[in-house]
Amino acid sequence: AGEKMTVNIQPNSLAHDLYGSNVAVEEYFCHFGINPMYRDAFVDAGMRISGTDRDNEPRIFELPTHSFFLASLFVPQTSSTPAKPHP
């Protein structure tokens, strides 16, 4: 089993619209992330960091110019079922 971590979600984001909350608890199986040296480059290129963990590490990314692009660094499929899909 993975480790549960809190993800802080930015208001006025696609992630916030989907979760309906400022906070989510998600499961991780590793602690990989983006190289901090490239964080500003992601943002400058138009990527939005819409979710961060307790250490302010990016965990959810969005492309605001794309209506449904959302990427995560956690494993949403572990909490998804046919009857209750993950947001």
PDB file of N, CA and C in Angstrom:
ATOM      1  N   ALA A   1       0.841  -1.192   0.000  1.00  0.00           N
ATOM      2  CA  ALA A   1       0.000   0.000   0.000  1.00  0.00           C
ATOM      3  C   ALA A   1       0.873   1.237   0.000  1.00  0.00           C
ATOM      4  N   GLY A   2       0.327   2.307  -0.521  1.00  0.00           N
ATOM      5  CA  GLY A   2       1.046   3.570  -0.587  1.00  0.00           C
ATOM      6  C   GLY A   2       0.854   4.386   0.669  1.00  0.00           C
ATOM      7  N   GLU A   3       1.432   5.551   0.639  1.00  0.00           N
ATOM      8  CA  GLU A   3       1.334   6.494   1.740  1.00  0.00           C
ATOM      9  C   GLU A   3       0.278   7.533   1.388  1.00  0.00           C
ATOM     10  N   LYS A   4      -0.572   7.877   2.345  1.00  0.00           N
ATOM     11  CA  LYS A   4      -1.585   8.916   2.132  1.00  0.00           C
ATOM     12  C   LYS A   4      -0.972  10.267   2.444  1.00  0.00           C
ATOM     13  N   MET A   5      -1.205  11.223   1.551  1.00  0.00           N
ATOM     14  CA  MET A   5      -0.698  12.575   1.740  1.00  0.00           C
ATOM     15  C   MET A   5      -1.788  13.576   1.397  1.00  0.00           C
ATOM     16  N   THR A   6      -1.768  14.697   2.085  1.00  0.00           N
ATOM     17  CA  THR A   6      -2.718  15.768   1.831  1.00  0.00           C
ATOM     18  C   THR A   6      -2.239  16.613   0.655  1.00  0.00           C
ATOM     19  N   VAL A   7      -3.162  16.920  -0.244  1.00  0.00           N
ATOM     20  CA  VAL A   7      -2.888  17.791  -1.377  1.00  0.00           C
ATOM     21  C   VAL A   7      -3.735  19.049  -1.197  1.00  0.00           C
ATOM     22  N   ASN A   8      -3.082  20.192  -1.179  1.00  0.00           N
ATOM     23  CA  ASN A   8      -3.778  21.475  -1.093  1.00  0.00           C
ATOM     24  C   ASN A   8      -4.093  21.933  -2.509  1.00  0.00           C
ATOM     25  N   ILE A   9      -5.370  22.204  -2.760  1.00  0.00           N
ATOM     26  CA  ILE A   9      -5.844  22.515  -4.105  1.00  0.00           C
ATOM     27  C   ILE A   9      -6.161  24.007  -4.219  1.00  0.00           C
ATOM     28  N   GLN A  10      -5.674  24.603  -5.294  1.00  0.00           N
ATOM     29  CA  GLN A  10      -5.882  26.031  -5.529  1.00  0.00           C
ATOM     30  C   GLN A  10      -7.327  26.314  -5.921  1.00  0.00           C
ATOM     31  N   PRO A  11      -7.911  27.353  -5.325  1.00  0.00           N
ATOM     32  CA  PRO A  11      -9.259  27.767  -5.756  1.00  0.00           C
ATOM     33  C   PRO A  11      -9.235  28.194  -7.232  1.00  0.00           C
ATOM     34  N   ASN A  12     -10.393  28.211  -7.848  1.00  0.00           N
ATOM     35  CA  ASN A  12     -10.545  28.633  -9.245  1.00  0.00           C
ATOM     36  C   ASN A  12      -9.672  27.821 -10.204  1.00  0.00           C
ATOM     37  N   SER A  13      -9.559  26.529  -9.926  1.00  0.00           N
ATOM     38  CA  SER A  13      -8.810  25.632 -10.796  1.00  0.00           C
ATOM     39  C   SER A  13      -9.728  24.484 -11.228  1.00  0.00           C
ATOM     40  N   LEU A  14      -9.333  23.787 -12.281  1.00  0.00           N
ATOM     41  CA  LEU A  14     -10.085  22.615 -12.708  1.00  0.00           C
ATOM     42  C   LEU A  14     -10.096  21.568 -11.598  1.00  0.00           C
ATOM     43  N   ALA A  15      -8.955  21.376 -10.937  1.00  0.00           N
ATOM     44  CA  ALA A  15      -8.884  20.409  -9.833  1.00  0.00           C
ATOM     45  C   ALA A  15      -9.893  20.768  -8.739  1.00  0.00           C
ATOM     46  N   HIS A  16      -9.985  22.046  -8.405  1.00  0.00           N
ATOM     47  CA  HIS A  16     -10.937  22.477  -7.376  1.00  0.00           C
ATOM     48  C   HIS A  16     -12.374  22.217  -7.832  1.00  0.00           C
ATOM     49  N   ASP A  17     -12.648  22.499  -9.095  1.00  0.00           N
ATOM     50  CA  ASP A  17     -13.991  22.221  -9.625  1.00  0.00           C
ATOM     51  C   ASP A  17     -14.328  20.740  -9.521  1.00  0.00           C
ATOM     52  N   LEU A  18     -13.362  19.867  -9.832  1.00  0.00           N
ATOM     53  CA  LEU A  18     -13.605  18.426  -9.802  1.00  0.00           C
ATOM     54  C   LEU A  18     -13.744  17.886  -8.382  1.00  0.00           C
ATOM     55  N   TYR A  19     -12.875  18.328  -7.484  1.00  0.00           N
ATOM     56  CA  TYR A  19     -12.900  17.852  -6.099  1.00  0.00           C
ATOM     57  C   TYR A  19     -13.981  18.536  -5.276  1.00  0.00           C
ATOM     58  N   GLY A  20     -14.283  19.785  -5.610  1.00  0.00           N
ATOM     59  CA  GLY A  20     -15.235  20.548  -4.807  1.00  0.00           C
ATOM     60  C   GLY A  20     -14.682  20.875  -3.436  1.00  0.00           C
ATOM     61  N   SER A  21     -13.352  20.990  -3.347  1.00  0.00           N
ATOM     62  CA  SER A  21     -12.703  21.182  -2.053  1.00  0.00           C
ATOM     63  C   SER A  21     -11.331  21.815  -2.248  1.00  0.00           C
ATOM     64  N   ASN A  22     -10.817  22.411  -1.160  1.00  0.00           N
ATOM     65  CA  ASN A  22      -9.460  22.970  -1.163  1.00  0.00           C
ATOM     66  C   ASN A  22      -8.421  21.933  -0.769  1.00  0.00           C
ATOM     67  N   VAL A  23      -8.874  20.763  -0.324  1.00  0.00           N
ATOM     68  CA  VAL A  23      -7.959  19.741   0.187  1.00  0.00           C
ATOM     69  C   VAL A  23      -8.432  18.360  -0.273  1.00  0.00           C
ATOM     70  N   ALA A  24      -7.467  17.507  -0.605  1.00  0.00           N
ATOM     71  CA  ALA A  24      -7.754  16.106  -0.925  1.00  0.00           C
ATOM     72  C   ALA A  24      -6.689  15.256  -0.256  1.00  0.00           C
ATOM     73  N   VAL A  25      -7.049  14.040   0.072  1.00  0.00           N
ATOM     74  CA  VAL A  25      -6.078  13.078   0.594  1.00  0.00           C
ATOM     75  C   VAL A  25      -5.897  12.029  -0.483  1.00  0.00           C
ATOM     76  N   GLU A  26      -4.659  11.891  -0.948  1.00  0.00           N
ATOM     77  CA  GLU A  26      -4.368  10.996  -2.061  1.00  0.00           C
ATOM     78  C   GLU A  26      -3.258  10.027  -1.684  1.00  0.00           C
ATOM     79  N   GLU A  27      -3.183   8.944  -2.446  1.00  0.00           N
ATOM     80  CA  GLU A  27      -2.204   7.892  -2.172  1.00  0.00           C
ATOM     81  C   GLU A  27      -1.016   7.996  -3.127  1.00  0.00           C
ATOM     82  N   TYR A  28       0.167   7.825  -2.555  1.00  0.00           N
ATOM     83  CA  TYR A  28       1.424   7.871  -3.308  1.00  0.00           C
ATOM     84  C   TYR A  28       2.150   6.550  -3.106  1.00  0.00           C
ATOM     85  N   PHE A  29       2.873   6.126  -4.125  1.00  0.00           N
ATOM     86  CA  PHE A  29       3.710   4.940  -4.008  1.00  0.00           C
ATOM     87  C   PHE A  29       5.180   5.282  -4.147  1.00  0.00           C
ATOM     88  N   CYS A  30       5.478   6.540  -4.373  1.00  0.00           N
ATOM     89  CA  CYS A  30       6.860   7.004  -4.474  1.00  0.00           C
ATOM     90  C   CYS A  30       6.859   8.502  -4.168  1.00  0.00           C
ATOM     91  N   HIS A  31       8.023   9.065  -4.094  1.00  0.00           N
ATOM     92  CA  HIS A  31       8.111  10.490  -3.804  1.00  0.00           C
ATOM     93  C   HIS A  31       8.808  11.240  -4.935  1.00  0.00           C
ATOM     94  N   PHE A  32       8.571  10.786  -6.164  1.00  0.00           N
ATOM     95  CA  PHE A  32       9.119  11.489  -7.308  1.00  0.00           C
ATOM     96  C   PHE A  32       8.359  12.790  -7.495  1.00  0.00           C
ATOM     97  N   GLY A  33       9.029  13.763  -8.038  1.00  0.00           N
ATOM     98  CA  GLY A  33       8.402  15.041  -8.334  1.00  0.00           C
ATOM     99  C   GLY A  33       9.180  15.725  -9.435  1.00  0.00           C
ATOM    100  N   ILE A  34       8.838  16.972  -9.685  1.00  0.00           N
ATOM    101  CA  ILE A  34       9.591  17.700 -10.697  1.00  0.00           C
ATOM    102  C   ILE A  34      10.874  18.243 -10.070  1.00  0.00           C
ATOM    103  N   ASN A  35      11.861  18.410 -10.894  1.00  0.00           N
ATOM    104  CA  ASN A  35      13.111  19.009 -10.449  1.00  0.00           C
ATOM    105  C   ASN A  35      12.801  20.467 -10.102  1.00  0.00           C
ATOM    106  N   PRO A  36      13.061  20.897  -8.850  1.00  0.00           N
ATOM    107  CA  PRO A  36      12.738  22.272  -8.449  1.00  0.00           C
ATOM    108  C   PRO A  36      13.363  23.330  -9.354  1.00  0.00           C
ATOM    109  N   MET A  37      14.461  22.979  -9.993  1.00  0.00           N
ATOM    110  CA  MET A  37      15.129  23.908 -10.893  1.00  0.00           C
ATOM    111  C   MET A  37      14.230  24.277 -12.090  1.00  0.00           C
ATOM    112  N   TYR A  38      13.254  23.416 -12.431  1.00  0.00           N
ATOM    113  CA  TYR A  38      12.400  23.647 -13.588  1.00  0.00           C
ATOM    114  C   TYR A  38      10.992  24.138 -13.237  1.00  0.00           C
ATOM    115  N   ARG A  39      10.712  24.339 -11.960  1.00  0.00           N
ATOM    116  CA  ARG A  39       9.370  24.755 -11.547  1.00  0.00           C
ATOM    117  C   ARG A  39       8.953  26.051 -12.246  1.00  0.00           C
ATOM    118  N   ASP A  40       9.800  27.064 -12.212  1.00  0.00           N
ATOM    119  CA  ASP A  40       9.463  28.338 -12.853  1.00  0.00           C
ATOM    120  C   ASP A  40       9.296  28.176 -14.361  1.00  0.00           C
ATOM    121  N   ALA A  41      10.083  27.310 -14.978  1.00  0.00           N
ATOM    122  CA  ALA A  41       9.979  27.090 -16.416  1.00  0.00           C
ATOM    123  C   ALA A  41       8.611  26.497 -16.774  1.00  0.00           C
ATOM    124  N   PHE A  42       8.104  25.575 -15.960  1.00  0.00           N
ATOM    125  CA  PHE A  42       6.769  25.010 -16.188  1.00  0.00           C
ATOM    126  C   PHE A  42       5.724  26.117 -16.157  1.00  0.00           C
ATOM    127  N   VAL A  43       5.791  26.927 -15.113  1.00  0.00           N
ATOM    128  CA  VAL A  43       4.814  28.003 -14.936  1.00  0.00           C
ATOM    129  C   VAL A  43       4.948  29.043 -16.051  1.00  0.00           C
ATOM    130  N   ASP A  44       6.171  29.428 -16.365  1.00  0.00           N
ATOM    131  CA  ASP A  44       6.397  30.418 -17.427  1.00  0.00           C
ATOM    132  C   ASP A  44       5.897  29.928 -18.780  1.00  0.00           C
ATOM    133  N   ALA A  45       5.889  28.616 -18.991  1.00  0.00           N
ATOM    134  CA  ALA A  45       5.423  28.040 -20.260  1.00  0.00           C
ATOM    135  C   ALA A  45       3.905  27.884 -20.300  1.00  0.00           C
ATOM    136  N   GLY A  46       3.217  28.244 -19.206  1.00  0.00           N
ATOM    137  CA  GLY A  46       1.757  28.199 -19.202  1.00  0.00           C
ATOM    138  C   GLY A  46       1.147  27.107 -18.358  1.00  0.00           C
ATOM    139  N   MET A  47       1.960  26.256 -17.736  1.00  0.00           N
ATOM    140  CA  MET A  47       1.449  25.194 -16.879  1.00  0.00           C
ATOM    141  C   MET A  47       1.061  25.812 -15.537  1.00  0.00           C
ATOM    142  N   ARG A  48      -0.056  25.389 -14.994  1.00  0.00           N
ATOM    143  CA  ARG A  48      -0.488  25.847 -13.673  1.00  0.00           C
ATOM    144  C   ARG A  48      -0.268  24.726 -12.671  1.00  0.00           C
ATOM    145  N   ILE A  49       0.345  25.048 -11.555  1.00  0.00           N
ATOM    146  CA  ILE A  49       0.473  24.098 -10.452  1.00  0.00           C
ATOM    147  C   ILE A  49      -0.737  24.341  -9.561  1.00  0.00           C
ATOM    148  N   SER A  50      -1.709  23.445  -9.645  1.00  0.00           N
ATOM    149  CA  SER A  50      -2.969  23.665  -8.933  1.00  0.00           C
ATOM    150  C   SER A  50      -3.106  22.827  -7.671  1.00  0.00           C
ATOM    151  N   GLY A  51      -2.127  21.968  -7.393  1.00  0.00           N
ATOM    152  CA  GLY A  51      -2.152  21.184  -6.168  1.00  0.00           C
ATOM    153  C   GLY A  51      -0.748  20.943  -5.659  1.00  0.00           C
ATOM    154  N   THR A  52      -0.548  21.147  -4.368  1.00  0.00           N
ATOM    155  CA  THR A  52       0.767  20.950  -3.757  1.00  0.00           C
ATOM    156  C   THR A  52       0.628  20.123  -2.484  1.00  0.00           C
ATOM    157  N   ASP A  53       1.724  19.462  -2.096  1.00  0.00           N
ATOM    158  CA  ASP A  53       1.704  18.678  -0.859  1.00  0.00           C
ATOM    159  C   ASP A  53       2.126  19.546   0.323  1.00  0.00           C
ATOM    160  N   ARG A  54       2.316  18.928   1.472  1.00  0.00           N
ATOM    161  CA  ARG A  54       2.638  19.677   2.695  1.00  0.00           C
ATOM    162  C   ARG A  54       3.970  20.421   2.613  1.00  0.00           C
ATOM    163  N   ASP A  55       4.842  19.982   1.707  1.00  0.00           N
ATOM    164  CA  ASP A  55       6.139  20.642   1.525  1.00  0.00           C
ATOM    165  C   ASP A  55       6.117  21.627   0.354  1.00  0.00           C
ATOM    166  N   ASN A  56       4.910  21.929  -0.143  1.00  0.00           N
ATOM    167  CA  ASN A  56       4.707  22.827  -1.282  1.00  0.00           C
ATOM    168  C   ASN A  56       5.285  22.260  -2.586  1.00  0.00           C
ATOM    169  N   GLU A  57       5.435  20.936  -2.635  1.00  0.00           N
ATOM    170  CA  GLU A  57       5.878  20.273  -3.862  1.00  0.00           C
ATOM    171  C   GLU A  57       4.667  20.110  -4.792  1.00  0.00           C
ATOM    172  N   PRO A  58       4.814  20.400  -6.078  1.00  0.00           N
ATOM    173  CA  PRO A  58       3.702  20.257  -7.017  1.00  0.00           C
ATOM    174  C   PRO A  58       3.203  18.808  -7.090  1.00  0.00           C
ATOM    175  N   ARG A  59       1.886  18.648  -7.067  1.00  0.00           N
ATOM    176  CA  ARG A  59       1.264  17.324  -7.171  1.00  0.00           C
ATOM    177  C   ARG A  59       0.156  17.277  -8.213  1.00  0.00           C
ATOM    178  N   ILE A  60      -0.394  18.447  -8.585  1.00  0.00           N
ATOM    179  CA  ILE A  60      -1.399  18.514  -9.654  1.00  0.00           C
ATOM    180  C   ILE A  60      -0.991  19.650 -10.585  1.00  0.00           C
ATOM    181  N   PHE A  61      -1.031  19.354 -11.886  1.00  0.00           N
ATOM    182  CA  PHE A  61      -0.693  20.332 -12.915  1.00  0.00           C
ATOM    183  C   PHE A  61      -1.874  20.479 -13.859  1.00  0.00           C
ATOM    184  N   GLU A  62      -2.064  21.674 -14.391  1.00  0.00           N
ATOM    185  CA  GLU A  62      -3.112  21.933 -15.368  1.00  0.00           C
ATOM    186  C   GLU A  62      -2.569  22.819 -16.482  1.00  0.00           C
ATOM    187  N   LEU A  63      -3.191  22.698 -17.635  1.00  0.00           N
ATOM    188  CA  LEU A  63      -2.970  23.644 -18.727  1.00  0.00           C
ATOM    189  C   LEU A  63      -4.246  24.477 -18.828  1.00  0.00           C
ATOM    190  N   PRO A  64      -4.240  25.686 -18.312  1.00  0.00           N
ATOM    191  CA  PRO A  64      -5.461  26.498 -18.318  1.00  0.00           C
ATOM    192  C   PRO A  64      -6.030  26.736 -19.715  1.00  0.00           C
ATOM    193  N   THR A  65      -5.201  26.643 -20.743  1.00  0.00           N
ATOM    194  CA  THR A  65      -5.690  26.843 -22.105  1.00  0.00           C
ATOM    195  C   THR A  65      -6.369  25.600 -22.678  1.00  0.00           C
ATOM    196  N   HIS A  66      -6.364  24.505 -21.924  1.00  0.00           N
ATOM    197  CA  HIS A  66      -6.966  23.247 -22.374  1.00  0.00           C
ATOM    198  C   HIS A  66      -8.087  22.890 -21.405  1.00  0.00           C
ATOM    199  N   SER A  67      -9.256  22.607 -21.910  1.00  0.00           N
ATOM    200  CA  SER A  67     -10.427  22.441 -21.047  1.00  0.00           C
ATOM    201  C   SER A  67     -10.411  21.216 -20.142  1.00  0.00           C
ATOM    202  N   PHE A  68      -9.577  20.210 -20.443  1.00  0.00           N
ATOM    203  CA  PHE A  68      -9.586  19.043 -19.564  1.00  0.00           C
ATOM    204  C   PHE A  68      -8.213  18.445 -19.289  1.00  0.00           C
ATOM    205  N   PHE A  69      -7.117  19.182 -19.530  1.00  0.00           N
ATOM    206  CA  PHE A  69      -5.788  18.661 -19.231  1.00  0.00           C
ATOM    207  C   PHE A  69      -5.502  18.827 -17.751  1.00  0.00           C
ATOM    208  N   LEU A  70      -5.309  17.704 -17.071  1.00  0.00           N
ATOM    209  CA  LEU A  70      -4.951  17.690 -15.660  1.00  0.00           C
ATOM    210  C   LEU A  70      -4.029  16.493 -15.447  1.00  0.00           C
ATOM    211  N   ALA A  71      -2.899  16.722 -14.808  1.00  0.00           N
ATOM    212  CA  ALA A  71      -1.945  15.648 -14.535  1.00  0.00           C
ATOM    213  C   ALA A  71      -1.667  15.609 -13.044  1.00  0.00           C
ATOM    214  N   SER A  72      -1.413  14.413 -12.526  1.00  0.00           N
ATOM    215  CA  SER A  72      -1.148  14.283 -11.089  1.00  0.00           C
ATOM    216  C   SER A  72       0.115  13.460 -10.846  1.00  0.00           C
ATOM    217  N   LEU A  73       0.697  13.684  -9.696  1.00  0.00           N
ATOM    218  CA  LEU A  73       1.834  12.876  -9.247  1.00  0.00           C
ATOM    219  C   LEU A  73       1.405  12.007  -8.061  1.00  0.00           C
ATOM    220  N   PHE A  74       0.186  11.522  -8.112  1.00  0.00           N
ATOM    221  CA  PHE A  74      -0.317  10.539  -7.161  1.00  0.00           C
ATOM    222  C   PHE A  74      -1.076   9.499  -7.957  1.00  0.00           C
ATOM    223  N   VAL A  75      -1.674   8.533  -7.310  1.00  0.00           N
ATOM    224  CA  VAL A  75      -2.276   7.397  -8.010  1.00  0.00           C
ATOM    225  C   VAL A  75      -3.788   7.373  -7.777  1.00  0.00           C
ATOM    226  N   PRO A  76      -4.557   8.149  -8.553  1.00  0.00           N
ATOM    227  CA  PRO A  76      -5.999   8.232  -8.311  1.00  0.00           C
ATOM    228  C   PRO A  76      -6.743   6.923  -8.545  1.00  0.00           C
ATOM    229  N   GLN A  77      -6.199   6.052  -9.395  1.00  0.00           N
ATOM    230  CA  GLN A  77      -6.910   4.812  -9.692  1.00  0.00           C
ATOM    231  C   GLN A  77      -7.058   3.888  -8.481  1.00  0.00           C
ATOM    232  N   THR A  78      -6.243   4.093  -7.438  1.00  0.00           N
ATOM    233  CA  THR A  78      -6.345   3.220  -6.255  1.00  0.00           C
ATOM    234  C   THR A  78      -7.610   3.497  -5.452  1.00  0.00           C
ATOM    235  N   SER A  79      -8.206   4.681  -5.622  1.00  0.00           N
ATOM    236  CA  SER A  79      -9.421   5.002  -4.872  1.00  0.00           C
ATOM    237  C   SER A  79     -10.627   5.121  -5.785  1.00  0.00           C
ATOM    238  N   SER A  80     -10.507   4.638  -7.001  1.00  0.00           N
ATOM    239  CA  SER A  80     -11.602   4.736  -7.966  1.00  0.00           C
ATOM    240  C   SER A  80     -12.285   3.389  -8.141  1.00  0.00           C
ATOM    241  N   THR A  81     -13.592   3.405  -8.203  1.00  0.00           N
ATOM    242  CA  THR A  81     -14.361   2.196  -8.474  1.00  0.00           C
ATOM    243  C   THR A  81     -15.381   2.512  -9.569  1.00  0.00           C
ATOM    244  N   PRO A  82     -15.935   1.489 -10.221  1.00  0.00           N
ATOM    245  CA  PRO A  82     -16.965   1.770 -11.237  1.00  0.00           C
ATOM    246  C   PRO A  82     -18.151   2.534 -10.662  1.00  0.00           C
ATOM    247  N   ALA A  83     -18.501   2.251  -9.415  1.00  0.00           N
ATOM    248  CA  ALA A  83     -19.651   2.914  -8.799  1.00  0.00           C
ATOM    249  C   ALA A  83     -19.312   4.331  -8.321  1.00  0.00           C
ATOM    250  N   LYS A  84     -18.035   4.564  -7.997  1.00  0.00           N
ATOM    251  CA  LYS A  84     -17.615   5.880  -7.491  1.00  0.00           C
ATOM    252  C   LYS A  84     -16.252   6.231  -8.080  1.00  0.00           C
ATOM    253  N   PRO A  85     -16.238   6.763  -9.301  1.00  0.00           N
ATOM    254  CA  PRO A  85     -14.971   7.105  -9.930  1.00  0.00           C
ATOM    255  C   PRO A  85     -14.263   8.243  -9.204  1.00  0.00           C
ATOM    256  N   HIS A  86     -12.950   8.221  -9.234  1.00  0.00           N
ATOM    257  CA  HIS A  86     -12.146   9.298  -8.645  1.00  0.00           C
ATOM    258  C   HIS A  86     -12.461  10.592  -9.388  1.00  0.00           C
ATOM    259  N   PRO A  87     -12.442  11.730  -8.679  1.00  0.00           N
ATOM    260  CA  PRO A  87     -12.766  12.991  -9.359  1.00  0.00           C
ATOM    261  C   PRO A  87     -11.883  13.235 -10.572  1.00  0.00           C
TER     262      PRO A  87
END
